[in-house]
Amino acid sequence: MSEQFADRTGAGTAVDEGPDAGDMVVVEDLRRTYGSGDTAVPALRGVSFSVPRGELVALKGRSGSGKTTILNLVGGLDSPDGGRIVLDGTDLAGLGDDALLALRRDRIGFVFQSFGLIPILTAAENVGVPMRLRKVPPREREERVELLLSLVGLADHAAQRPGEMSGGQQQRVAIARALANRPVLLIADEPTGQLDADTGLAVMELLRAVVRSEGVTALVATHDAQLLALADRVLELRDGRIVDAREADTP
Ligand SMILES: Nc1ncnc2c1ncn2[C@@H]1O[C@H](COP(=O)(O)OP(=O)(O)O)[C@@H](O)[C@H]1O
Ligand SMILES: [Mg+2]
């Protein structure tokens, strides 16, 4: 294999058909104000950044700086007042409600601080929910559920309900569920915020590992220093603006 060919196919290597071809997410001059008139809260005041394919990008910033607002917009859960979001080559502004719903279901995996599992379903059933929504045949669904539970180290806990699992185990189930439909982008909002330090570290290392093994891209809001250290790059938000964009020094 020629040197040049190897370079062009390397994981995370930008392709060269256009300026944004290597980026999974491109955000330009994003603005979002909640409410109006005297009570208007400008949550984002012109935010621009990009997330290269295959990278884990962390958004840091104190509470109220706009992290959740960005994740909701990039995930198609909310619409901006201005600016542009391009996800995997698709401009979200051009999508109707049905197309947005399909994009969220098929191409994005969400992980929340509070896990968001359905209490009456087992771990396996929770992981299977996104595939049910896509009408994946039962056999195929069951096989993938088993594989995903193994991936997150919970093969032996398939029949347990969330209330019968620790916080760290519940978040691992939530990560497995987020990967169910083979998303191109994982969006995680303070995924370790409710976990103790050791459990949080294990969950972060799992996220870091799946970004590599599943070839998924991740955008993660956190103020956890250990998670920031595992990121490929860190964007810092302050009062709805990015104040610092640097590449993390990863080995
Ligand atoms: N639904 C809402 N209605 C009004 N203000 C909101 C709403 N959601 C967030 N905000 C405000 O927008 C700003 C950014 O919030 P958020 O994106 O949740 O920040 P973070 O996730 O970094 O804590 C804060 O001032 C917050 O109070
Ligand atoms: Mg938040």
PDB file of C-alpha atoms and ligand atoms in Angstrom:
ATOM      1  CA  MET A   1       0.000   0.000   0.000  1.00  0.00           C
ATOM      2  CA  SER A   2       1.424   3.389  -0.916  1.00  0.00           C
ATOM      3  CA  GLU A   3       2.178   5.926   1.783  1.00  0.00           C
ATOM      4  CA  GLN A   4      -0.281   8.319   0.238  1.00  0.00           C
ATOM      5  CA  PHE A   5      -3.098   5.771   0.134  1.00  0.00           C
ATOM      6  CA  ALA A   6      -2.510   4.834   3.762  1.00  0.00           C
ATOM      7  CA  ASP A   7      -2.721   8.502   4.728  1.00  0.00           C
ATOM      8  CA  ARG A   8      -5.947   9.088   2.904  1.00  0.00           C
ATOM      9  CA  THR A   9      -7.761   6.181   4.500  1.00  0.00           C
ATOM     10  CA  GLY A  10      -6.464   6.636   8.056  1.00  0.00           C
ATOM     11  CA  ALA A  11      -9.119   6.903  10.784  1.00  0.00           C
ATOM     12  CA  GLY A  12     -10.093  10.485  11.446  1.00  0.00           C
ATOM     13  CA  THR A  13      -8.119  11.788   8.478  1.00  0.00           C
ATOM     14  CA  ALA A  14      -9.847  14.639   6.728  1.00  0.00           C
ATOM     15  CA  VAL A  15     -10.830  13.954   3.137  1.00  0.00           C
ATOM     16  CA  ASP A  16     -10.167  16.736   0.708  1.00  0.00           C
ATOM     17  CA  GLU A  17     -13.360  17.291  -1.249  1.00  0.00           C
ATOM     18  CA  GLY A  18     -14.256  20.661   0.274  1.00  0.00           C
ATOM     19  CA  PRO A  19     -13.538  22.509   3.488  1.00  0.00           C
ATOM     20  CA  ASP A  20     -16.073  20.668   5.694  1.00  0.00           C
ATOM     21  CA  ALA A  21     -15.874  17.182   4.214  1.00  0.00           C
ATOM     22  CA  GLY A  22     -13.978  15.831   7.219  1.00  0.00           C
ATOM     23  CA  ASP A  23     -16.317  17.242   9.835  1.00  0.00           C
ATOM     24  CA  MET A  24     -19.295  15.379  11.297  1.00  0.00           C
ATOM     25  CA  VAL A  25     -20.759  18.573  12.740  1.00  0.00           C
ATOM     26  CA  VAL A  26     -20.288  22.144  11.559  1.00  0.00           C
ATOM     27  CA  VAL A  27     -21.863  24.926  13.614  1.00  0.00           C
ATOM     28  CA  GLU A  28     -21.742  28.523  12.366  1.00  0.00           C
ATOM     29  CA  ASP A  29     -22.732  31.651  14.279  1.00  0.00           C
ATOM     30  CA  LEU A  30     -25.369  29.813  16.283  1.00  0.00           C
ATOM     31  CA  ARG A  31     -27.793  32.012  18.244  1.00  0.00           C
ATOM     32  CA  ARG A  32     -30.589  31.096  20.625  1.00  0.00           C
ATOM     33  CA  THR A  33     -32.546  33.367  22.935  1.00  0.00           C
ATOM     34  CA  TYR A  34     -35.151  31.996  25.328  1.00  0.00           C
ATOM     35  CA  GLY A  35     -38.255  34.127  25.933  1.00  0.00           C
ATOM     36  CA  SER A  36     -38.712  37.646  24.600  1.00  0.00           C
ATOM     37  CA  GLY A  37     -38.860  41.288  25.641  1.00  0.00           C
ATOM     38  CA  ASP A  38     -37.761  42.088  29.186  1.00  0.00           C
ATOM     39  CA  THR A  39     -37.393  38.437  30.124  1.00  0.00           C
ATOM     40  CA  ALA A  40     -35.310  37.402  27.090  1.00  0.00           C
ATOM     41  CA  VAL A  41     -32.316  35.220  27.977  1.00  0.00           C
ATOM     42  CA  PRO A  42     -29.640  35.123  25.271  1.00  0.00           C
ATOM     43  CA  ALA A  43     -28.281  31.602  25.801  1.00  0.00           C
ATOM     44  CA  LEU A  44     -26.069  31.466  22.677  1.00  0.00           C
ATOM     45  CA  ARG A  45     -24.611  34.642  21.189  1.00  0.00           C
ATOM     46  CA  GLY A  46     -22.894  33.431  18.025  1.00  0.00           C
ATOM     47  CA  VAL A  47     -21.171  30.091  18.480  1.00  0.00           C
ATOM     48  CA  SER A  48     -19.045  28.478  15.753  1.00  0.00           C
ATOM     49  CA  PHE A  49     -17.120  25.220  15.915  1.00  0.00           C
ATOM     50  CA  SER A  50     -16.754  21.911  14.156  1.00  0.00           C
ATOM     51  CA  VAL A  51     -16.487  18.313  15.277  1.00  0.00           C
ATOM     52  CA  PRO A  52     -14.199  16.198  13.082  1.00  0.00           C
ATOM     53  CA  ARG A  53     -15.318  12.670  12.254  1.00  0.00           C
ATOM     54  CA  GLY A  54     -14.276  10.042  14.748  1.00  0.00           C
ATOM     55  CA  GLU A  55     -13.321  12.527  17.460  1.00  0.00           C
ATOM     56  CA  LEU A  56     -14.607  12.984  20.991  1.00  0.00           C
ATOM     57  CA  VAL A  57     -15.131  16.709  21.494  1.00  0.00           C
ATOM     58  CA  ALA A  58     -15.925  18.050  24.955  1.00  0.00           C
ATOM     59  CA  LEU A  59     -17.908  21.208  25.690  1.00  0.00           C
ATOM     60  CA  LYS A  60     -16.996  22.680  29.031  1.00  0.00           C
ATOM     61  CA  GLY A  61     -18.229  25.707  30.916  1.00  0.00           C
ATOM     62  CA  ARG A  62     -19.988  26.503  34.135  1.00  0.00           C
ATOM     63  CA  SER A  63     -23.690  25.921  34.665  1.00  0.00           C
ATOM     64  CA  GLY A  64     -25.758  28.265  32.509  1.00  0.00           C
ATOM     65  CA  SER A  65     -23.026  28.826  29.903  1.00  0.00           C
ATOM     66  CA  GLY A  66     -25.097  27.248  27.119  1.00  0.00           C
ATOM     67  CA  LYS A  67     -23.876  23.643  26.875  1.00  0.00           C
ATOM     68  CA  THR A  68     -27.289  21.962  26.944  1.00  0.00           C
ATOM     69  CA  THR A  69     -28.674  24.543  24.532  1.00  0.00           C
ATOM     70  CA  ILE A  70     -25.954  23.641  22.001  1.00  0.00           C
ATOM     71  CA  LEU A  71     -26.533  19.892  22.391  1.00  0.00           C
ATOM     72  CA  ASN A  72     -30.299  20.309  21.963  1.00  0.00           C
ATOM     73  CA  LEU A  73     -29.791  22.331  18.780  1.00  0.00           C
ATOM     74  CA  VAL A  74     -27.195  19.994  17.265  1.00  0.00           C
ATOM     75  CA  GLY A  75     -29.426  17.032  18.164  1.00  0.00           C
ATOM     76  CA  GLY A  76     -32.424  18.583  16.407  1.00  0.00           C
ATOM     77  CA  LEU A  77     -34.446  18.845  19.628  1.00  0.00           C
ATOM     78  CA  ASP A  78     -34.677  22.641  19.360  1.00  0.00           C
ATOM     79  CA  SER A  79     -34.332  25.241  16.590  1.00  0.00           C
ATOM     80  CA  PRO A  80     -31.887  28.163  16.590  1.00  0.00           C
ATOM     81  CA  ASP A  81     -32.831  31.820  16.123  1.00  0.00           C
ATOM     82  CA  GLY A  82     -29.859  32.254  13.839  1.00  0.00           C
ATOM     83  CA  GLY A  83     -26.867  30.474  12.411  1.00  0.00           C
ATOM     84  CA  ARG A  84     -26.384  27.114  10.779  1.00  0.00           C
ATOM     85  CA  ILE A  85     -25.907  23.491  11.801  1.00  0.00           C
ATOM     86  CA  VAL A  86     -24.667  20.913   9.325  1.00  0.00           C
ATOM     87  CA  LEU A  87     -24.721  17.321  10.558  1.00  0.00           C
ATOM     88  CA  ASP A  88     -23.049  14.664   8.427  1.00  0.00           C
ATOM     89  CA  GLY A  89     -23.472  16.918   5.404  1.00  0.00           C
ATOM     90  CA  THR A  90     -27.147  17.759   6.073  1.00  0.00           C
ATOM     91  CA  ASP A  91     -28.199  21.325   6.914  1.00  0.00           C
ATOM     92  CA  LEU A  92     -30.746  20.898   9.722  1.00  0.00           C
ATOM     93  CA  ALA A  93     -32.588  24.069   8.691  1.00  0.00           C
ATOM     94  CA  GLY A  94     -33.725  22.327   5.521  1.00  0.00           C
ATOM     95  CA  LEU A  95     -35.445  19.443   7.343  1.00  0.00           C
ATOM     96  CA  GLY A  96     -39.145  19.174   8.158  1.00  0.00           C
ATOM     97  CA  ASP A  97     -40.424  17.605  11.387  1.00  0.00           C
ATOM     98  CA  ASP A  98     -40.528  14.057  10.006  1.00  0.00           C
ATOM     99  CA  ALA A  99     -37.029  14.250   8.586  1.00  0.00           C
ATOM    100  CA  LEU A 100     -35.732  15.667  11.875  1.00  0.00           C
ATOM    101  CA  LEU A 101     -37.413  12.861  13.789  1.00  0.00           C
ATOM    102  CA  ALA A 102     -35.840  10.286  11.478  1.00  0.00           C
ATOM    103  CA  LEU A 103     -32.434  11.954  11.813  1.00  0.00           C
ATOM    104  CA  ARG A 104     -32.631  11.835  15.617  1.00  0.00           C
ATOM    105  CA  ARG A 105     -33.774   8.223  15.587  1.00  0.00           C
ATOM    106  CA  ASP A 106     -31.374   6.851  12.976  1.00  0.00           C
ATOM    107  CA  ARG A 107     -28.230   8.947  13.159  1.00  0.00           C
ATOM    108  CA  ILE A 108     -27.910  10.326  16.678  1.00  0.00           C
ATOM    109  CA  GLY A 109     -27.541   8.553  20.017  1.00  0.00           C
ATOM    110  CA  PHE A 110     -28.388  10.550  23.132  1.00  0.00           C
ATOM    111  CA  VAL A 111     -26.967  10.009  26.622  1.00  0.00           C
ATOM    112  CA  PHE A 112     -28.308  12.123  29.497  1.00  0.00           C
ATOM    113  CA  GLN A 113     -27.091  12.888  33.011  1.00  0.00           C
ATOM    114  CA  SER A 114     -30.128  11.141  34.510  1.00  0.00           C
ATOM    115  CA  PHE A 115     -29.771   8.003  32.300  1.00  0.00           C
ATOM    116  CA  GLY A 116     -33.359   8.200  31.015  1.00  0.00           C
ATOM    117  CA  LEU A 117     -34.050   4.472  31.110  1.00  0.00           C
ATOM    118  CA  ILE A 118     -37.612   3.150  31.222  1.00  0.00           C
ATOM    119  CA  PRO A 119     -38.042   1.764  34.772  1.00  0.00           C
ATOM    120  CA  ILE A 120     -40.403  -1.121  33.959  1.00  0.00           C
ATOM    121  CA  LEU A 121     -38.209  -2.499  31.151  1.00  0.00           C
ATOM    122  CA  THR A 122     -35.182  -4.741  31.640  1.00  0.00           C
ATOM    123  CA  ALA A 123     -31.703  -3.635  30.542  1.00  0.00           C
ATOM    124  CA  ALA A 124     -32.088  -5.681  27.341  1.00  0.00           C
ATOM    125  CA  GLU A 125     -35.532  -4.232  26.609  1.00  0.00           C
ATOM    126  CA  ASN A 126     -34.274  -0.686  27.177  1.00  0.00           C
ATOM    127  CA  VAL A 127     -31.425  -1.219  24.724  1.00  0.00           C
ATOM    128  CA  GLY A 128     -33.920  -2.656  22.224  1.00  0.00           C
ATOM    129  CA  VAL A 129     -36.303   0.327  22.280  1.00  0.00           C
ATOM    130  CA  PRO A 130     -34.629   2.386  19.506  1.00  0.00           C
ATOM    131  CA  MET A 131     -34.600  -0.693  17.258  1.00  0.00           C
ATOM    132  CA  ARG A 132     -38.309  -1.327  17.932  1.00  0.00           C
ATOM    133  CA  LEU A 133     -38.991   2.244  16.827  1.00  0.00           C
ATOM    134  CA  ARG A 134     -37.180   1.435  13.585  1.00  0.00           C
ATOM    135  CA  LYS A 135     -39.041  -1.874  13.258  1.00  0.00           C
ATOM    136  CA  VAL A 136     -35.885  -3.996  13.234  1.00  0.00           C
ATOM    137  CA  PRO A 137     -36.935  -7.684  13.093  1.00  0.00           C
ATOM    138  CA  PRO A 138     -36.932  -9.336  16.575  1.00  0.00           C
ATOM    139  CA  ARG A 139     -34.125 -11.799  15.831  1.00  0.00           C
ATOM    140  CA  GLU A 140     -31.752  -9.147  14.549  1.00  0.00           C
ATOM    141  CA  ARG A 141     -32.734  -6.863  17.419  1.00  0.00           C
ATOM    142  CA  GLU A 142     -32.037  -9.503  20.057  1.00  0.00           C
ATOM    143  CA  GLU A 143     -28.637 -10.274  18.560  1.00  0.00           C
ATOM    144  CA  ARG A 144     -27.619  -6.641  18.559  1.00  0.00           C
ATOM    145  CA  VAL A 145     -28.909  -6.112  22.119  1.00  0.00           C
ATOM    146  CA  GLU A 146     -26.732  -8.996  23.272  1.00  0.00           C
ATOM    147  CA  LEU A 147     -23.698  -7.624  21.458  1.00  0.00           C
ATOM    148  CA  LEU A 148     -24.217  -4.122  22.868  1.00  0.00           C
ATOM    149  CA  LEU A 149     -24.683  -5.353  26.431  1.00  0.00           C
ATOM    150  CA  SER A 150     -21.405  -7.268  26.072  1.00  0.00           C
ATOM    151  CA  LEU A 151     -19.717  -4.181  24.672  1.00  0.00           C
ATOM    152  CA  VAL A 152     -20.623  -2.198  27.810  1.00  0.00           C
ATOM    153  CA  GLY A 153     -19.747  -5.096  30.119  1.00  0.00           C
ATOM    154  CA  LEU A 154     -23.304  -5.971  31.167  1.00  0.00           C
ATOM    155  CA  ALA A 155     -23.952  -9.253  29.400  1.00  0.00           C
ATOM    156  CA  ASP A 156     -24.870 -10.827  32.737  1.00  0.00           C
ATOM    157  CA  HIS A 157     -27.351  -8.091  33.666  1.00  0.00           C
ATOM    158  CA  ALA A 158     -29.690  -8.268  30.672  1.00  0.00           C
ATOM    159  CA  ALA A 159     -32.763  -9.201  32.725  1.00  0.00           C
ATOM    160  CA  GLN A 160     -32.336  -6.566  35.446  1.00  0.00           C
ATOM    161  CA  ARG A 161     -34.472  -3.439  35.630  1.00  0.00           C
ATOM    162  CA  PRO A 162     -32.885   0.008  36.145  1.00  0.00           C
ATOM    163  CA  GLY A 163     -33.925   0.061  39.815  1.00  0.00           C
ATOM    164  CA  GLU A 164     -31.908  -3.129  40.338  1.00  0.00           C
ATOM    165  CA  MET A 165     -28.697  -1.630  38.924  1.00  0.00           C
ATOM    166  CA  SER A 166     -26.132   0.906  40.167  1.00  0.00           C
ATOM    167  CA  GLY A 167     -25.923   4.357  38.605  1.00  0.00           C
ATOM    168  CA  GLY A 168     -22.823   3.381  36.640  1.00  0.00           C
ATOM    169  CA  GLN A 169     -24.531   0.258  35.303  1.00  0.00           C
ATOM    170  CA  GLN A 170     -27.593   2.283  34.305  1.00  0.00           C
ATOM    171  CA  GLN A 171     -25.438   4.754  32.412  1.00  0.00           C
ATOM    172  CA  ARG A 172     -23.704   1.869  30.620  1.00  0.00           C
ATOM    173  CA  VAL A 173     -27.135   0.549  29.580  1.00  0.00           C
ATOM    174  CA  ALA A 174     -27.962   4.053  28.346  1.00  0.00           C
ATOM    175  CA  ILE A 175     -24.753   4.109  26.270  1.00  0.00           C
ATOM    176  CA  ALA A 176     -25.633   0.704  24.786  1.00  0.00           C
ATOM    177  CA  ARG A 177     -29.112   2.028  23.951  1.00  0.00           C
ATOM    178  CA  ALA A 178     -27.621   5.155  22.366  1.00  0.00           C
ATOM    179  CA  LEU A 179     -25.550   2.923  20.050  1.00  0.00           C
ATOM    180  CA  ALA A 180     -28.480   0.662  19.114  1.00  0.00           C
ATOM    181  CA  ASN A 181     -29.229   2.157  15.705  1.00  0.00           C
ATOM    182  CA  ARG A 182     -25.545   2.605  14.786  1.00  0.00           C
ATOM    183  CA  PRO A 183     -25.601   6.405  15.084  1.00  0.00           C
ATOM    184  CA  VAL A 184     -22.966   8.548  13.418  1.00  0.00           C
ATOM    185  CA  LEU A 185     -23.040  10.997  16.340  1.00  0.00           C
ATOM    186  CA  LEU A 186     -23.274  10.455  20.092  1.00  0.00           C
ATOM    187  CA  ILE A 187     -24.511  13.437  22.090  1.00  0.00           C
ATOM    188  CA  ALA A 188     -23.965  13.218  25.839  1.00  0.00           C
ATOM    189  CA  ASP A 189     -25.049  15.879  28.342  1.00  0.00           C
ATOM    190  CA  GLU A 190     -22.997  15.611  31.551  1.00  0.00           C
ATOM    191  CA  PRO A 191     -23.034  11.800  31.390  1.00  0.00           C
ATOM    192  CA  THR A 192     -21.032  11.474  34.607  1.00  0.00           C
ATOM    193  CA  GLY A 193     -22.808  14.247  36.493  1.00  0.00           C
ATOM    194  CA  GLN A 194     -24.703  11.873  38.781  1.00  0.00           C
ATOM    195  CA  LEU A 195     -21.912   9.360  39.312  1.00  0.00           C
ATOM    196  CA  ASP A 196     -19.163   9.170  41.918  1.00  0.00           C
ATOM    197  CA  ALA A 197     -15.600   9.758  40.703  1.00  0.00           C
ATOM    198  CA  ASP A 198     -14.599   6.119  40.155  1.00  0.00           C
ATOM    199  CA  THR A 199     -17.843   5.123  38.454  1.00  0.00           C
ATOM    200  CA  GLY A 200     -17.722   8.308  36.409  1.00  0.00           C
ATOM    201  CA  LEU A 201     -14.220   7.489  35.215  1.00  0.00           C
ATOM    202  CA  ALA A 202     -15.307   3.999  34.130  1.00  0.00           C
ATOM    203  CA  VAL A 203     -18.229   5.473  32.166  1.00  0.00           C
ATOM    204  CA  MET A 204     -15.939   8.026  30.512  1.00  0.00           C
ATOM    205  CA  GLU A 205     -13.418   5.386  29.556  1.00  0.00           C
ATOM    206  CA  LEU A 206     -16.273   3.377  28.046  1.00  0.00           C
ATOM    207  CA  LEU A 207     -17.396   6.407  26.026  1.00  0.00           C
ATOM    208  CA  ARG A 208     -13.808   6.979  24.915  1.00  0.00           C
ATOM    209  CA  ALA A 209     -13.515   3.305  23.911  1.00  0.00           C
ATOM    210  CA  VAL A 210     -16.767   3.151  21.925  1.00  0.00           C
ATOM    211  CA  VAL A 211     -15.849   6.271  19.997  1.00  0.00           C
ATOM    212  CA  ARG A 212     -12.805   4.317  18.805  1.00  0.00           C
ATOM    213  CA  SER A 213     -14.341   0.851  18.397  1.00  0.00           C
ATOM    214  CA  GLU A 214     -17.689   1.866  16.858  1.00  0.00           C
ATOM    215  CA  GLY A 215     -16.222   4.627  14.692  1.00  0.00           C
ATOM    216  CA  VAL A 216     -18.757   7.045  16.120  1.00  0.00           C
ATOM    217  CA  THR A 217     -18.204  10.774  16.710  1.00  0.00           C
ATOM    218  CA  ALA A 218     -19.095  12.269  20.101  1.00  0.00           C
ATOM    219  CA  LEU A 219     -20.013  15.689  21.421  1.00  0.00           C
ATOM    220  CA  VAL A 220     -20.048  15.656  25.219  1.00  0.00           C
ATOM    221  CA  ALA A 221     -20.916  18.427  27.677  1.00  0.00           C
ATOM    222  CA  THR A 222     -19.058  18.059  30.946  1.00  0.00           C
ATOM    223  CA  HIS A 223     -17.126  19.885  33.588  1.00  0.00           C
ATOM    224  CA  ASP A 224     -15.446  16.728  34.719  1.00  0.00           C
ATOM    225  CA  ALA A 225     -11.665  17.203  34.508  1.00  0.00           C
ATOM    226  CA  GLN A 226     -11.056  13.476  33.978  1.00  0.00           C
ATOM    227  CA  LEU A 227     -13.420  13.378  31.015  1.00  0.00           C
ATOM    228  CA  LEU A 228     -11.894  16.560  29.575  1.00  0.00           C
ATOM    229  CA  ALA A 229      -8.502  14.831  29.688  1.00  0.00           C
ATOM    230  CA  LEU A 230      -9.848  11.991  27.511  1.00  0.00           C
ATOM    231  CA  ALA A 231     -11.257  14.332  24.842  1.00  0.00           C
ATOM    232  CA  ASP A 232      -9.575  14.922  21.490  1.00  0.00           C
ATOM    233  CA  ARG A 233     -10.445  18.589  21.824  1.00  0.00           C
ATOM    234  CA  VAL A 234     -12.112  20.834  24.343  1.00  0.00           C
ATOM    235  CA  LEU A 235     -14.312  23.848  23.610  1.00  0.00           C
ATOM    236  CA  GLU A 236     -14.967  26.243  26.455  1.00  0.00           C
ATOM    237  CA  LEU A 237     -18.203  28.200  26.673  1.00  0.00           C
ATOM    238  CA  ARG A 238     -18.755  31.324  28.712  1.00  0.00           C
ATOM    239  CA  ASP A 239     -22.047  33.225  28.639  1.00  0.00           C
ATOM    240  CA  GLY A 240     -23.081  31.772  25.320  1.00  0.00           C
ATOM    241  CA  ARG A 241     -19.753  32.259  23.537  1.00  0.00           C
ATOM    242  CA  ILE A 242     -16.777  30.038  22.892  1.00  0.00           C
ATOM    243  CA  VAL A 243     -13.786  31.490  24.674  1.00  0.00           C
ATOM    244  CA  ASP A 244     -11.137  28.935  24.000  1.00  0.00           C
ATOM    245  CA  ALA A 245     -10.728  26.207  21.440  1.00  0.00           C
ATOM    246  CA  ARG A 246      -7.687  24.034  21.778  1.00  0.00           C
ATOM    247  CA  GLU A 247      -6.635  20.582  20.793  1.00  0.00           C
ATOM    248  CA  ALA A 248      -6.207  18.416  23.846  1.00  0.00           C
ATOM    249  CA  ASP A 249      -2.756  16.863  24.132  1.00  0.00           C
ATOM    250  CA  THR A 250      -3.619  13.204  23.749  1.00  0.00           C
ATOM    251  CA  PRO A 251      -0.862  10.676  23.175  1.00  0.00           C
TER     252      PRO A 251
HETATM  253  N1  LIG B   1     -36.125  26.598  28.549  1.00  0.00           N
HETATM  254  C1  LIG B   1     -35.480  27.688  28.985  1.00  0.00           C
HETATM  255  N2  LIG B   1     -36.137  28.849  29.202  1.00  0.00           N
HETATM  256  C2  LIG B   1     -35.497  29.965  29.603  1.00  0.00           C
HETATM  257  N3  LIG B   1     -34.152  30.024  29.806  1.00  0.00           N
HETATM  258  C3  LIG B   1     -33.446  28.904  29.604  1.00  0.00           C
HETATM  259  C4  LIG B   1     -34.060  27.674  29.181  1.00  0.00           C
HETATM  260  N4  LIG B   1     -33.090  26.731  29.057  1.00  0.00           N
HETATM  261  C5  LIG B   1     -31.930  27.343  29.380  1.00  0.00           C
HETATM  262  N5  LIG B   1     -32.134  28.641  29.712  1.00  0.00           N
HETATM  263  C6  LIG B   1     -31.093  29.606  30.076  1.00  0.00           C
HETATM  264  O1  LIG B   1     -30.139  29.643  29.032  1.00  0.00           O
HETATM  265  C7  LIG B   1     -28.806  29.715  29.542  1.00  0.00           C
HETATM  266  C8  LIG B   1     -27.999  28.507  29.071  1.00  0.00           C
HETATM  267  O2  LIG B   1     -28.550  27.326  29.670  1.00  0.00           O
HETATM  268  P1  LIG B   1     -28.007  25.865  29.380  1.00  0.00           P
HETATM  269  O3  LIG B   1     -27.818  25.707  27.918  1.00  0.00           O
HETATM  270  O4  LIG B   1     -28.926  24.921  30.057  1.00  0.00           O
HETATM  271  O5  LIG B   1     -26.584  25.895  30.084  1.00  0.00           O
HETATM  272  P2  LIG B   1     -25.675  24.713  30.656  1.00  0.00           P
HETATM  273  O6  LIG B   1     -26.132  23.430  30.064  1.00  0.00           O
HETATM  274  O7  LIG B   1     -24.282  25.090  30.272  1.00  0.00           O
HETATM  275  O8  LIG B   1     -25.861  24.729  32.143  1.00  0.00           O
HETATM  276  C9  LIG B   1     -28.968  29.830  31.051  1.00  0.00           C
HETATM  277  O9  LIG B   1     -28.988  31.200  31.396  1.00  0.00           O
HETATM  278  C10 LIG B   1     -30.316  29.208  31.312  1.00  0.00           C
HETATM  279  O10 LIG B   1     -30.891  29.734  32.481  1.00  0.00           O
HETATM  280 MG    MG B   2     -26.745  21.694  30.980  1.00  0.00          MG
END
